[in-house]
mmCIF file of C-alpha atoms and ligand atoms in Angstrom:
data_model
loop_
_atom_site.group_PDB
_atom_site.id
_atom_site.type_symbol
_atom_site.label_atom_id
_atom_site.label_comp_id
_atom_site.label_asym_id
_atom_site.label_seq_id
_atom_site.Cartn_x
_atom_site.Cartn_y
_atom_site.Cartn_z
ATOM 1 C CA MET D 101 118.186 17.006 -3.126
ATOM 2 C CA GLN D 102 118.299 17.306 0.645
ATOM 3 C CA THR D 103 115.813 18.955 2.925
ATOM 4 C CA LEU D 104 115.880 19.281 6.684
ATOM 5 C CA PRO D 105 112.625 18.335 8.370
ATOM 6 C CA SER D 106 111.715 19.956 11.664
ATOM 7 C CA HIS D 107 113.190 17.196 13.825
ATOM 8 C CA GLY D 108 116.580 17.771 12.261
ATOM 9 C CA GLU D 109 117.198 14.553 10.395
ATOM 10 C CA PRO D 110 118.066 14.921 6.726
ATOM 11 C CA ILE D 111 115.758 13.257 4.249
ATOM 12 C CA THR D 112 117.975 12.182 1.415
ATOM 13 C CA ASP D 113 117.131 12.183 -2.204
ATOM 14 C CA SER D 114 113.558 12.076 -3.285
ATOM 15 C CA GLU D 115 114.742 9.877 -6.186
ATOM 16 C CA PRO D 116 117.204 7.468 -4.574
ATOM 17 C CA HIS D 117 117.339 5.217 -7.619
ATOM 18 C CA TYR D 118 118.267 7.838 -10.151
ATOM 19 C CA ASP D 119 120.744 6.308 -12.579
ATOM 20 C CA LYS D 120 122.011 9.000 -14.910
ATOM 21 C CA ALA D 121 123.772 6.647 -17.322
ATOM 22 C CA LYS D 122 120.634 4.575 -17.737
ATOM 23 C CA GLU D 123 118.371 7.584 -18.245
ATOM 24 C CA ALA D 124 120.790 9.044 -20.773
ATOM 25 C CA LYS D 125 120.934 5.763 -22.687
ATOM 26 C CA GLU D 126 117.147 5.473 -22.789
ATOM 27 C CA PHE D 127 116.785 9.052 -23.920
ATOM 28 C CA ASP D 128 119.364 8.568 -26.654
ATOM 29 C CA GLU D 129 117.884 5.301 -27.841
ATOM 30 C CA SER D 130 114.482 6.935 -28.224
ATOM 31 C CA LYS D 131 116.115 9.015 -31.019
ATOM 32 C CA ALA D 132 113.257 11.425 -30.464
ATOM 33 C CA GLY D 133 115.230 14.208 -28.787
ATOM 34 C CA VAL D 134 113.815 16.793 -26.410
ATOM 35 C CA LYS D 135 111.120 17.578 -28.970
ATOM 36 C CA GLY D 136 109.983 13.966 -28.607
ATOM 37 C CA LEU D 137 109.655 14.420 -24.852
ATOM 38 C CA VAL D 138 107.633 17.573 -25.290
ATOM 39 C CA ASP D 139 105.400 15.890 -27.873
ATOM 40 C CA SER D 140 104.806 13.018 -25.486
ATOM 41 C CA GLY D 141 103.325 15.582 -23.115
ATOM 42 C CA VAL D 142 105.861 15.853 -20.290
ATOM 43 C CA ALA D 143 104.692 18.519 -17.871
ATOM 44 C CA LYS D 144 107.856 18.385 -15.773
ATOM 45 C CA VAL D 145 111.494 18.527 -16.730
ATOM 46 C CA PRO D 146 112.818 14.948 -16.403
ATOM 47 C CA ARG D 147 115.593 14.392 -13.849
ATOM 48 C CA LEU D 148 118.186 13.925 -16.615
ATOM 49 C CA PHE D 149 117.747 17.585 -17.595
ATOM 50 C CA ILE D 150 117.813 19.118 -14.135
ATOM 51 C CA HIS D 151 121.020 21.073 -13.671
ATOM 52 C CA PRO D 152 122.983 21.576 -10.477
ATOM 53 C CA PRO D 153 122.633 25.095 -9.063
ATOM 54 C CA GLU D 154 126.108 26.173 -10.200
ATOM 55 C CA ASN D 155 125.013 25.771 -13.844
ATOM 56 C CA LEU D 156 121.935 27.856 -13.215
ATOM 57 C CA ARG D 157 123.561 30.898 -11.627
ATOM 58 C CA ASP D 158 121.494 34.016 -12.142
ATOM 59 C CA LEU D 159 119.159 32.575 -14.701
ATOM 60 C CA SER D 160 116.703 35.420 -14.540
ATOM 61 C CA PRO D 161 116.505 37.729 -17.534
ATOM 62 C CA ASP D 162 119.131 40.392 -17.538
ATOM 63 C CA THR D 163 117.671 43.007 -15.270
ATOM 64 C CA ASP D 164 121.214 44.306 -14.848
ATOM 65 C CA GLY D 165 121.832 44.815 -18.537
ATOM 66 C CA ALA D 166 118.454 46.426 -18.998
ATOM 67 C CA ALA D 167 119.185 48.809 -16.129
ATOM 68 C CA THR D 168 122.645 49.731 -17.299
ATOM 69 C CA GLY D 169 121.653 49.979 -20.960
ATOM 70 C CA LEU D 170 124.398 47.538 -21.941
ATOM 71 C CA GLU D 171 123.710 46.012 -25.310
ATOM 72 C CA VAL D 172 125.676 43.868 -27.740
ATOM 73 C CA PRO D 173 126.945 46.288 -30.445
ATOM 74 C CA ILE D 174 125.054 46.485 -33.718
ATOM 75 C CA ILE D 175 127.346 47.038 -36.684
ATOM 76 C CA ASP D 176 125.972 48.381 -39.944
ATOM 77 C CA MET D 177 127.999 47.026 -42.865
ATOM 78 C CA MET D 178 126.323 49.312 -45.385
ATOM 79 C CA GLY D 179 128.956 50.913 -47.610
ATOM 80 C CA TYR D 180 131.836 48.828 -46.256
ATOM 81 C CA TRP D 181 133.150 48.374 -49.803
ATOM 82 C CA ASP D 182 133.789 52.122 -50.232
ATOM 83 C CA SER D 183 132.763 55.187 -48.269
ATOM 84 C CA ARG D 184 132.153 53.552 -44.873
ATOM 85 C CA ARG D 185 134.987 51.033 -44.854
ATOM 86 C CA ARG D 186 137.046 52.806 -42.202
ATOM 87 C CA ASP D 187 134.021 53.159 -39.906
ATOM 88 C CA VAL D 188 133.059 49.519 -40.306
ATOM 89 C CA VAL D 189 136.632 48.386 -39.643
ATOM 90 C CA ASN D 190 136.779 50.545 -36.517
ATOM 91 C CA ASP D 191 133.399 49.319 -35.274
ATOM 92 C CA LEU D 192 134.427 45.697 -35.785
ATOM 93 C CA CYS D 193 137.691 46.321 -33.979
ATOM 94 C CA ARG D 194 136.030 47.899 -30.959
ATOM 95 C CA ALA D 195 133.303 45.245 -30.751
ATOM 96 C CA SER D 196 135.817 42.392 -31.082
ATOM 97 C CA GLU D 197 138.039 43.860 -28.387
ATOM 98 C CA MET D 198 135.351 44.825 -25.912
ATOM 99 C CA TRP D 199 132.497 42.376 -26.432
ATOM 100 C CA GLY D 200 133.711 39.539 -28.651
ATOM 101 C CA PHE D 201 130.118 39.462 -29.872
ATOM 102 C CA PHE D 202 128.184 41.710 -32.248
ATOM 103 C CA GLN D 203 125.094 41.845 -34.452
ATOM 104 C CA ILE D 204 125.653 42.770 -38.077
ATOM 105 C CA ILE D 205 123.054 44.398 -40.301
ATOM 106 C CA ASN D 206 123.185 45.132 -44.042
ATOM 107 C CA HIS D 207 125.529 42.189 -44.402
ATOM 108 C CA GLY D 208 124.288 41.123 -47.828
ATOM 109 C CA VAL D 209 122.622 37.836 -46.854
ATOM 110 C CA PRO D 210 119.064 38.195 -48.188
ATOM 111 C CA VAL D 211 116.182 37.930 -45.742
ATOM 112 C CA HIS D 212 114.601 35.132 -47.764
ATOM 113 C CA ALA D 213 117.776 33.029 -47.428
ATOM 114 C CA MET D 214 117.849 33.521 -43.650
ATOM 115 C CA ASP D 215 114.117 32.905 -43.216
ATOM 116 C CA GLY D 216 114.279 29.872 -45.513
ATOM 117 C CA MET D 217 117.075 28.379 -43.456
ATOM 118 C CA LEU D 218 115.340 28.962 -40.115
ATOM 119 C CA GLU D 219 112.071 27.581 -41.452
ATOM 120 C CA ALA D 220 113.722 24.440 -42.860
ATOM 121 C CA VAL D 221 115.432 23.768 -39.520
ATOM 122 C CA LYS D 222 112.149 24.253 -37.683
ATOM 123 C CA GLN D 223 110.330 21.939 -40.073
ATOM 124 C CA PHE D 224 112.994 19.270 -39.789
ATOM 125 C CA HIS D 225 112.750 19.195 -36.002
ATOM 126 C CA GLU D 226 108.947 19.335 -36.062
ATOM 127 C CA GLN D 227 108.531 16.326 -38.360
ATOM 128 C CA PRO D 228 106.898 13.263 -36.914
ATOM 129 C CA GLU D 229 109.437 11.151 -35.062
ATOM 130 C CA GLY D 230 109.349 8.375 -37.643
ATOM 131 C CA MET D 231 110.494 10.774 -40.368
ATOM 132 C CA LYS D 232 113.606 11.984 -38.604
ATOM 133 C CA ARG D 233 114.913 9.014 -36.646
ATOM 134 C CA GLU D 234 116.878 7.616 -39.622
ATOM 135 C CA TRP D 235 119.095 10.726 -39.405
ATOM 136 C CA TYR D 236 119.788 10.416 -35.700
ATOM 137 C CA SER D 237 123.455 9.588 -35.124
ATOM 138 C CA ARG D 238 126.491 10.294 -32.949
ATOM 139 C CA ASP D 239 128.860 9.497 -35.808
ATOM 140 C CA ASP D 240 130.815 12.680 -36.371
ATOM 141 C CA ALA D 241 131.968 11.470 -39.797
ATOM 142 C CA LYS D 242 128.444 11.868 -41.183
ATOM 143 C CA LYS D 243 128.006 14.971 -43.345
ATOM 144 C CA PHE D 244 124.489 15.455 -42.083
ATOM 145 C CA ARG D 245 123.052 14.106 -38.871
ATOM 146 C CA SER D 246 120.640 14.882 -36.136
ATOM 147 C CA CYS D 247 121.486 14.462 -32.475
ATOM 148 C CA SER D 248 120.333 15.712 -29.121
ATOM 149 C CA ASN D 249 123.033 16.640 -26.612
ATOM 150 C CA GLY D 250 126.355 15.782 -28.223
ATOM 151 C CA ASP D 251 127.968 15.436 -24.797
ATOM 152 C CA LEU D 252 125.058 13.524 -23.219
ATOM 153 C CA PHE D 253 127.210 10.807 -21.686
ATOM 154 C CA ARG D 254 129.794 13.141 -20.182
ATOM 155 C CA SER D 255 127.853 16.142 -19.009
ATOM 156 C CA LYS D 256 126.360 16.426 -15.524
ATOM 157 C CA ALA D 257 122.922 17.060 -16.987
ATOM 158 C CA ALA D 258 121.355 17.245 -20.431
ATOM 159 C CA THR D 259 120.297 20.498 -22.074
ATOM 160 C CA TRP D 260 116.925 21.437 -23.455
ATOM 161 C CA LYS D 261 117.631 21.349 -27.200
ATOM 162 C CA ASP D 262 118.059 19.183 -30.298
ATOM 163 C CA THR D 263 120.579 19.821 -33.056
ATOM 164 C CA ILE D 264 121.160 18.981 -36.707
ATOM 165 C CA TRP D 265 124.683 19.193 -38.125
ATOM 166 C CA PHE D 266 125.841 20.116 -41.625
ATOM 167 C CA ASP D 267 129.515 19.457 -42.294
ATOM 168 C CA PHE D 268 131.003 21.614 -45.041
ATOM 169 C CA SER D 269 134.534 21.044 -43.853
ATOM 170 C CA ARG D 270 135.886 18.562 -46.380
ATOM 171 C CA GLY D 271 135.181 20.003 -49.780
ATOM 172 C CA VAL D 272 131.637 20.304 -51.006
ATOM 173 C CA LEU D 273 128.804 18.789 -49.028
ATOM 174 C CA ASP D 274 127.034 16.252 -51.222
ATOM 175 C CA PRO D 275 123.411 17.393 -51.605
ATOM 176 C CA GLU D 276 122.281 13.755 -51.489
ATOM 177 C CA ALA D 277 123.598 13.551 -47.924
ATOM 178 C CA VAL D 278 121.091 16.187 -46.790
ATOM 179 C CA PRO D 279 117.354 15.529 -46.306
ATOM 180 C CA LEU D 280 115.264 16.998 -49.082
ATOM 181 C CA LEU D 281 113.428 19.268 -46.669
ATOM 182 C CA CYS D 282 116.603 21.240 -45.879
ATOM 183 C CA ARG D 283 118.536 20.818 -49.103
ATOM 184 C CA GLU D 284 117.759 23.987 -51.039
ATOM 185 C CA PRO D 285 117.603 26.314 -48.053
ATOM 186 C CA VAL D 286 120.898 25.163 -46.552
ATOM 187 C CA PHE D 287 122.836 25.370 -49.799
ATOM 188 C CA GLU D 288 121.428 28.781 -50.557
ATOM 189 C CA TYR D 289 122.191 30.060 -47.057
ATOM 190 C CA GLU D 290 125.694 28.584 -47.215
ATOM 191 C CA ARG D 291 126.438 30.371 -50.498
ATOM 192 C CA HIS D 292 125.602 33.722 -48.961
ATOM 193 C CA ILE D 293 127.425 32.971 -45.728
ATOM 194 C CA GLU D 294 130.531 32.129 -47.742
ATOM 195 C CA LYS D 295 130.457 35.607 -49.306
ATOM 196 C CA LEU D 296 129.906 37.258 -45.946
ATOM 197 C CA LYS D 297 132.771 35.236 -44.499
ATOM 198 C CA ILE D 298 135.143 36.544 -47.192
ATOM 199 C CA SER D 299 134.110 40.147 -46.526
ATOM 200 C CA LEU D 300 134.482 39.712 -42.774
ATOM 201 C CA SER D 301 137.835 38.031 -43.220
ATOM 202 C CA GLU D 302 139.090 41.145 -45.031
ATOM 203 C CA LEU D 303 137.510 43.587 -42.622
ATOM 204 C CA LEU D 304 138.743 41.759 -39.529
ATOM 205 C CA SER D 305 142.250 41.582 -41.027
ATOM 206 C CA GLU D 306 142.142 45.360 -41.357
ATOM 207 C CA SER D 307 140.749 45.656 -37.824
ATOM 208 C CA LEU D 308 143.896 43.897 -36.644
ATOM 209 C CA GLY D 309 145.981 46.403 -38.619
ATOM 210 C CA LEU D 310 146.955 43.801 -41.231
ATOM 211 C CA ASP D 311 146.610 43.634 -45.026
ATOM 212 C CA SER D 312 143.057 42.754 -45.982
ATOM 213 C CA ASP D 313 144.136 39.367 -47.382
ATOM 214 C CA TYR D 314 145.963 38.323 -44.242
ATOM 215 C CA LEU D 315 143.389 36.100 -42.510
ATOM 216 C CA GLY D 316 142.270 34.680 -45.856
ATOM 217 C CA ASP D 317 145.868 33.774 -46.731
ATOM 218 C CA ILE D 318 146.501 31.896 -43.499
ATOM 219 C CA GLY D 319 143.322 29.859 -44.119
ATOM 220 C CA CYS D 320 141.950 30.018 -40.611
ATOM 221 C CA MET D 321 138.331 30.353 -41.759
ATOM 222 C CA LYS D 322 138.404 27.960 -44.704
ATOM 223 C CA SER D 323 136.109 25.312 -43.197
ATOM 224 C CA LYS D 324 132.534 25.510 -42.065
ATOM 225 C CA ARG D 325 130.286 23.408 -39.914
ATOM 226 C CA MET D 326 126.736 24.384 -39.126
ATOM 227 C CA ALA D 327 124.845 23.395 -35.992
ATOM 228 C CA ALA D 328 121.140 24.121 -36.346
ATOM 229 C CA HIS D 329 119.513 24.100 -32.932
ATOM 230 C CA TYR D 330 115.887 23.745 -31.910
ATOM 231 C CA TYR D 331 114.994 24.731 -28.339
ATOM 232 C CA PRO D 332 111.489 23.434 -27.555
ATOM 233 C CA ILE D 333 109.220 25.287 -25.184
ATOM 234 C CA CYS D 334 110.185 24.216 -21.674
ATOM 235 C CA PRO D 335 107.614 23.539 -18.919
ATOM 236 C CA GLU D 336 110.026 24.357 -16.057
ATOM 237 C CA PRO D 337 112.689 26.681 -17.433
ATOM 238 C CA GLU D 338 114.162 27.433 -14.022
ATOM 239 C CA LEU D 339 115.436 23.846 -13.681
ATOM 240 C CA THR D 340 117.342 23.420 -16.907
ATOM 241 C CA ILE D 341 119.150 25.328 -19.621
ATOM 242 C CA GLY D 342 119.180 25.399 -23.437
ATOM 243 C CA THR D 343 122.927 25.750 -23.925
ATOM 244 C CA ILE D 344 125.238 25.872 -20.953
ATOM 245 C CA ASN D 345 127.756 28.724 -20.682
ATOM 246 C CA HIS D 346 130.705 28.146 -23.007
ATOM 247 C CA SER D 347 132.972 29.919 -25.443
ATOM 248 C CA ASP D 348 133.328 28.636 -29.007
ATOM 249 C CA ALA D 349 136.348 26.638 -30.173
ATOM 250 C CA SER D 350 136.018 28.139 -33.653
ATOM 251 C CA PHE D 351 137.945 30.974 -35.225
ATOM 252 C CA LEU D 352 134.735 32.902 -35.807
ATOM 253 C CA THR D 353 131.065 31.916 -35.439
ATOM 254 C CA LEU D 354 128.211 33.406 -37.470
ATOM 255 C CA LEU D 355 124.894 32.907 -35.741
ATOM 256 C CA LEU D 356 121.394 33.234 -37.096
ATOM 257 C CA GLN D 357 118.513 33.305 -34.584
ATOM 258 C CA ASN D 358 114.752 33.537 -34.858
ATOM 259 C CA HIS D 359 112.719 36.088 -32.919
ATOM 260 C CA HIS D 360 112.306 34.172 -29.667
ATOM 261 C CA GLY D 361 115.430 35.296 -27.823
ATOM 262 C CA GLY D 362 117.053 33.437 -24.940
ATOM 263 C CA LEU D 363 120.693 34.013 -25.897
ATOM 264 C CA GLN D 364 122.871 35.752 -23.307
ATOM 265 C CA VAL D 365 126.440 37.014 -23.468
ATOM 266 C CA ARG D 366 128.801 37.486 -20.537
ATOM 267 C CA HIS D 367 129.980 41.075 -20.323
ATOM 268 C CA GLN D 368 131.486 42.922 -17.357
ATOM 269 C CA ASN D 369 130.520 40.049 -15.083
ATOM 270 C CA ARG D 370 126.874 40.175 -16.087
ATOM 271 C CA TRP D 371 124.663 38.142 -18.365
ATOM 272 C CA ILE D 372 123.339 40.426 -21.097
ATOM 273 C CA ASP D 373 120.319 39.421 -23.220
ATOM 274 C CA VAL D 374 120.921 39.484 -26.957
ATOM 275 C CA SER D 375 117.695 40.919 -28.317
ATOM 276 C CA PRO D 376 116.815 39.550 -31.730
ATOM 277 C CA VAL D 377 117.180 42.266 -34.383
ATOM 278 C CA PRO D 378 115.211 41.485 -37.563
ATOM 279 C CA GLY D 379 117.552 40.725 -40.446
ATOM 280 C CA ALA D 380 120.698 40.672 -38.305
ATOM 281 C CA ILE D 381 123.358 37.981 -38.185
ATOM 282 C CA LEU D 382 125.384 37.646 -35.018
ATOM 283 C CA ALA D 383 129.104 37.078 -35.030
ATOM 284 C CA ASN D 384 131.311 36.016 -32.187
ATOM 285 C CA ILE D 385 135.040 35.698 -31.823
ATOM 286 C CA GLY D 386 136.101 32.105 -31.143
ATOM 287 C CA ASN D 387 138.906 30.928 -28.865
ATOM 288 C CA PHE D 388 141.205 30.272 -31.801
ATOM 289 C CA MET D 389 140.888 33.855 -33.049
ATOM 290 C CA GLN D 390 141.688 35.095 -29.552
ATOM 291 C CA LEU D 391 144.843 32.983 -29.703
ATOM 292 C CA VAL D 392 146.101 34.223 -33.088
ATOM 293 C CA SER D 393 145.184 37.820 -32.229
ATOM 294 C CA ASN D 394 147.260 37.460 -29.042
ATOM 295 C CA ASP D 395 144.283 38.406 -26.843
ATOM 296 C CA LYS D 396 143.455 41.555 -28.808
ATOM 297 C CA PHE D 397 140.098 40.051 -29.788
ATOM 298 C CA LYS D 398 138.090 38.335 -27.060
ATOM 299 C CA SER D 399 136.232 35.067 -27.136
ATOM 300 C CA VAL D 400 133.435 35.452 -24.608
ATOM 301 C CA GLU D 401 131.109 33.121 -22.767
ATOM 302 C CA HIS D 402 127.535 32.839 -23.872
ATOM 303 C CA ARG D 403 124.580 30.582 -23.136
ATOM 304 C CA VAL D 404 120.939 30.031 -24.063
ATOM 305 C CA LEU D 405 118.184 29.953 -21.451
ATOM 306 C CA ALA D 406 115.417 27.379 -21.530
ATOM 307 C CA ARG D 407 112.143 29.242 -21.794
ATOM 308 C CA GLN D 408 108.421 28.991 -21.861
ATOM 309 C CA ALA D 409 108.350 31.087 -25.037
ATOM 310 C CA GLY D 410 109.487 29.490 -28.230
ATOM 311 C CA PRO D 411 110.562 27.409 -29.946
ATOM 312 C CA ARG D 412 113.887 29.159 -30.405
ATOM 313 C CA VAL D 413 115.637 28.174 -33.637
ATOM 314 C CA SER D 414 119.246 29.134 -34.293
ATOM 315 C CA VAL D 415 121.938 28.234 -36.797
ATOM 316 C CA ALA D 416 125.557 28.505 -35.656
ATOM 317 C CA CYS D 417 128.084 28.450 -38.483
ATOM 318 C CA PHE D 418 131.503 27.642 -37.053
ATOM 319 C CA LEU D 419 134.481 28.797 -39.138
ATOM 320 C CA PHE D 420 137.858 27.153 -38.599
ATOM 321 C CA PRO D 421 140.997 26.175 -40.551
ATOM 322 C CA GLY D 422 140.606 24.012 -43.642
ATOM 323 C CA GLU D 423 141.819 20.448 -44.162
ATOM 324 C CA MET D 424 145.092 21.676 -45.668
ATOM 325 C CA GLN D 425 145.789 24.058 -42.789
ATOM 326 C CA LYS D 426 144.632 21.990 -39.846
ATOM 327 C CA SER D 427 147.939 20.389 -39.038
ATOM 328 C CA LYS D 428 150.132 23.456 -39.517
ATOM 329 C CA PRO D 429 151.087 25.418 -36.431
ATOM 330 C CA TYR D 430 149.204 28.614 -35.640
ATOM 331 C CA GLY D 431 150.343 31.068 -33.032
ATOM 332 C CA PRO D 432 149.953 34.766 -32.261
ATOM 333 C CA ILE D 433 150.348 36.658 -35.557
ATOM 334 C CA LYS D 434 153.957 37.902 -35.785
ATOM 335 C CA GLU D 435 152.964 41.323 -37.117
ATOM 336 C CA LEU D 436 151.045 41.984 -33.892
ATOM 337 C CA LEU D 437 154.037 41.330 -31.652
ATOM 338 C CA ASP D 438 156.835 43.561 -30.425
ATOM 339 C CA GLU D 439 158.750 44.008 -27.184
ATOM 340 C CA ASN D 440 155.670 45.470 -25.506
ATOM 341 C CA ASN D 441 153.421 42.753 -26.873
ATOM 342 C CA PRO D 442 155.168 39.421 -26.401
ATOM 343 C CA PRO D 443 153.371 36.280 -27.580
ATOM 344 C CA MET D 444 150.829 35.120 -25.005
ATOM 345 C CA TYR D 445 150.403 31.670 -26.546
ATOM 346 C CA ARG D 446 152.595 28.950 -27.921
ATOM 347 C CA GLU D 447 152.105 27.669 -31.446
ATOM 348 C CA ILE D 448 149.653 24.838 -31.872
ATOM 349 C CA SER D 449 147.928 23.153 -34.815
ATOM 350 C CA PHE D 450 144.161 23.371 -34.959
ATOM 351 C CA THR D 451 143.993 19.565 -34.833
ATOM 352 C CA ASP D 452 145.929 19.412 -31.558
ATOM 353 C CA TYR D 453 144.078 22.378 -30.114
ATOM 354 C CA PHE D 454 140.683 20.909 -30.998
ATOM 355 C CA GLY D 455 141.693 17.498 -29.688
ATOM 356 C CA TYR D 456 142.474 19.123 -26.364
ATOM 357 C CA TYR D 457 139.168 21.021 -26.450
ATOM 358 C CA LEU D 458 137.201 17.797 -26.937
ATOM 359 C CA SER D 459 139.156 15.837 -24.341
ATOM 360 C CA SER D 460 138.724 18.557 -21.748
ATOM 361 C CA GLY D 461 134.943 18.599 -22.035
ATOM 362 C CA ASN D 462 134.152 20.969 -24.916
ATOM 363 C CA GLY D 463 134.952 24.098 -22.975
ATOM 364 C CA LEU D 464 131.560 23.762 -21.333
ATOM 365 C CA ASN D 465 130.839 25.340 -17.984
ATOM 366 C CA GLY D 466 132.762 28.368 -19.083
ATOM 367 C CA GLU D 467 136.107 26.656 -18.682
ATOM 368 C CA SER D 468 138.025 28.082 -21.598
ATOM 369 C CA VAL D 469 140.784 25.893 -23.020
ATOM 370 C CA LEU D 470 142.942 28.917 -23.819
ATOM 371 C CA PRO D 471 144.910 29.000 -20.531
ATOM 372 C CA HIS D 472 146.316 25.585 -21.445
ATOM 373 C CA PHE D 473 148.086 27.131 -24.439
ATOM 374 C CA ARG D 474 149.421 30.182 -22.663
ATOM 375 C CA VAL D 475 153.156 30.660 -22.818
ATOM 376 C CA SER D 476 153.493 30.675 -19.033
ATOM 377 C CA GLU D 477 151.826 27.258 -18.855
ATOM 378 C CA SER D 478 153.870 25.604 -21.584
ATOM 379 C CA LYS D 479 156.904 23.524 -20.727
HETATM 380 C C1 OGA A 648 126.674 27.372 -30.154
HETATM 381 C C2 OGA A 648 125.847 28.446 -29.552
HETATM 382 C C3 OGA A 648 123.787 29.648 -29.486
HETATM 383 C C4 OGA A 648 122.380 29.552 -29.975
HETATM 384 O O1 OGA A 648 126.124 26.537 -30.896
HETATM 385 O O2 OGA A 648 127.895 27.369 -29.893
HETATM 386 O O3 OGA A 648 126.369 29.187 -28.769
HETATM 387 O O4 OGA A 648 121.747 30.573 -30.047
HETATM 388 N N1 OGA A 648 124.573 28.573 -29.940
HETATM 389 O O5 OGA A 648 121.941 28.453 -30.274
HETATM 390 NI NI1 NI A 649 128.498 29.058 -28.868
#
């Protein structure tokens, strides 16, 4: 930080010895996460979490959205299996094209399964440090693990949240791999999410003008990974952020949130608050769906503010191609192309695409990886 005193000479940094790598290492080795910091009584956001101004652009709540009445669409799935199918398909189509983000109600996932999941995640993160540190790991091969700031050593600044990961991608997740506290709730929630995924796969296929089995047959939503986030109350929310602006690498993401809010979606160059709707599940189009839909469906930026209200708890379920499909090439769906709609992207396997996503910094800071796969940019 630089300030100019009255005699005109700059005073440089108030913390000249700040060593980000060292701070990050110490934070990680504590295995206590952001919740640990809060429990230890920090009244100020530590330097490691202070973001440069460009990450904090217009952090204030969405006065714009409120004024313009813009709101993420709410889609009622009631009756989608018969009388209202056409309406639901049309609503999904419009929301996926215009917002890339929507809240779904009457989706069939029981309230007790959603509440049970959110409560288990909250309880896990709120355990005494000693109870959860054995799960803390950066080893992506683990089926269950807890970790704060997956990109801690690469990002400019850390974010104000802790995360637990459930990996359902390679066959069934062994219940023994999951702490007892979360076991029943996560498996119950997953069962219902699987059913919802199948329904949405059919409905979204129809929204693209394809046979209802189309997306199911190409296997692009076969795998699931869940990231269950805990955003502790933040003493200085204007200095940091919960989740930096990004778009998801997934095909589709299904997101459950508690009632504390903080999520914002980028729409028409504004940040729009996503107000929690009781019983709703959010869905957002991922980058990979934008690619196979040849830009018909949009993957949009979103972020989570750090706040003094909370804690916010959310569960993001990322859907992406299964083990068997990961290495096969995906490209814009042929049925969507004609002379007026040429392919915008080259074919790419999910493995190669995701490898690029990780190597380019997780698409954070709103830098979508999609342009890299555009036809005009390929050799
Ligand atoms: C994500 C994400 C939002 C939230 O995990 O990709 O955008 O509400 N999460 O935690
Ligand atoms: Ni996201």
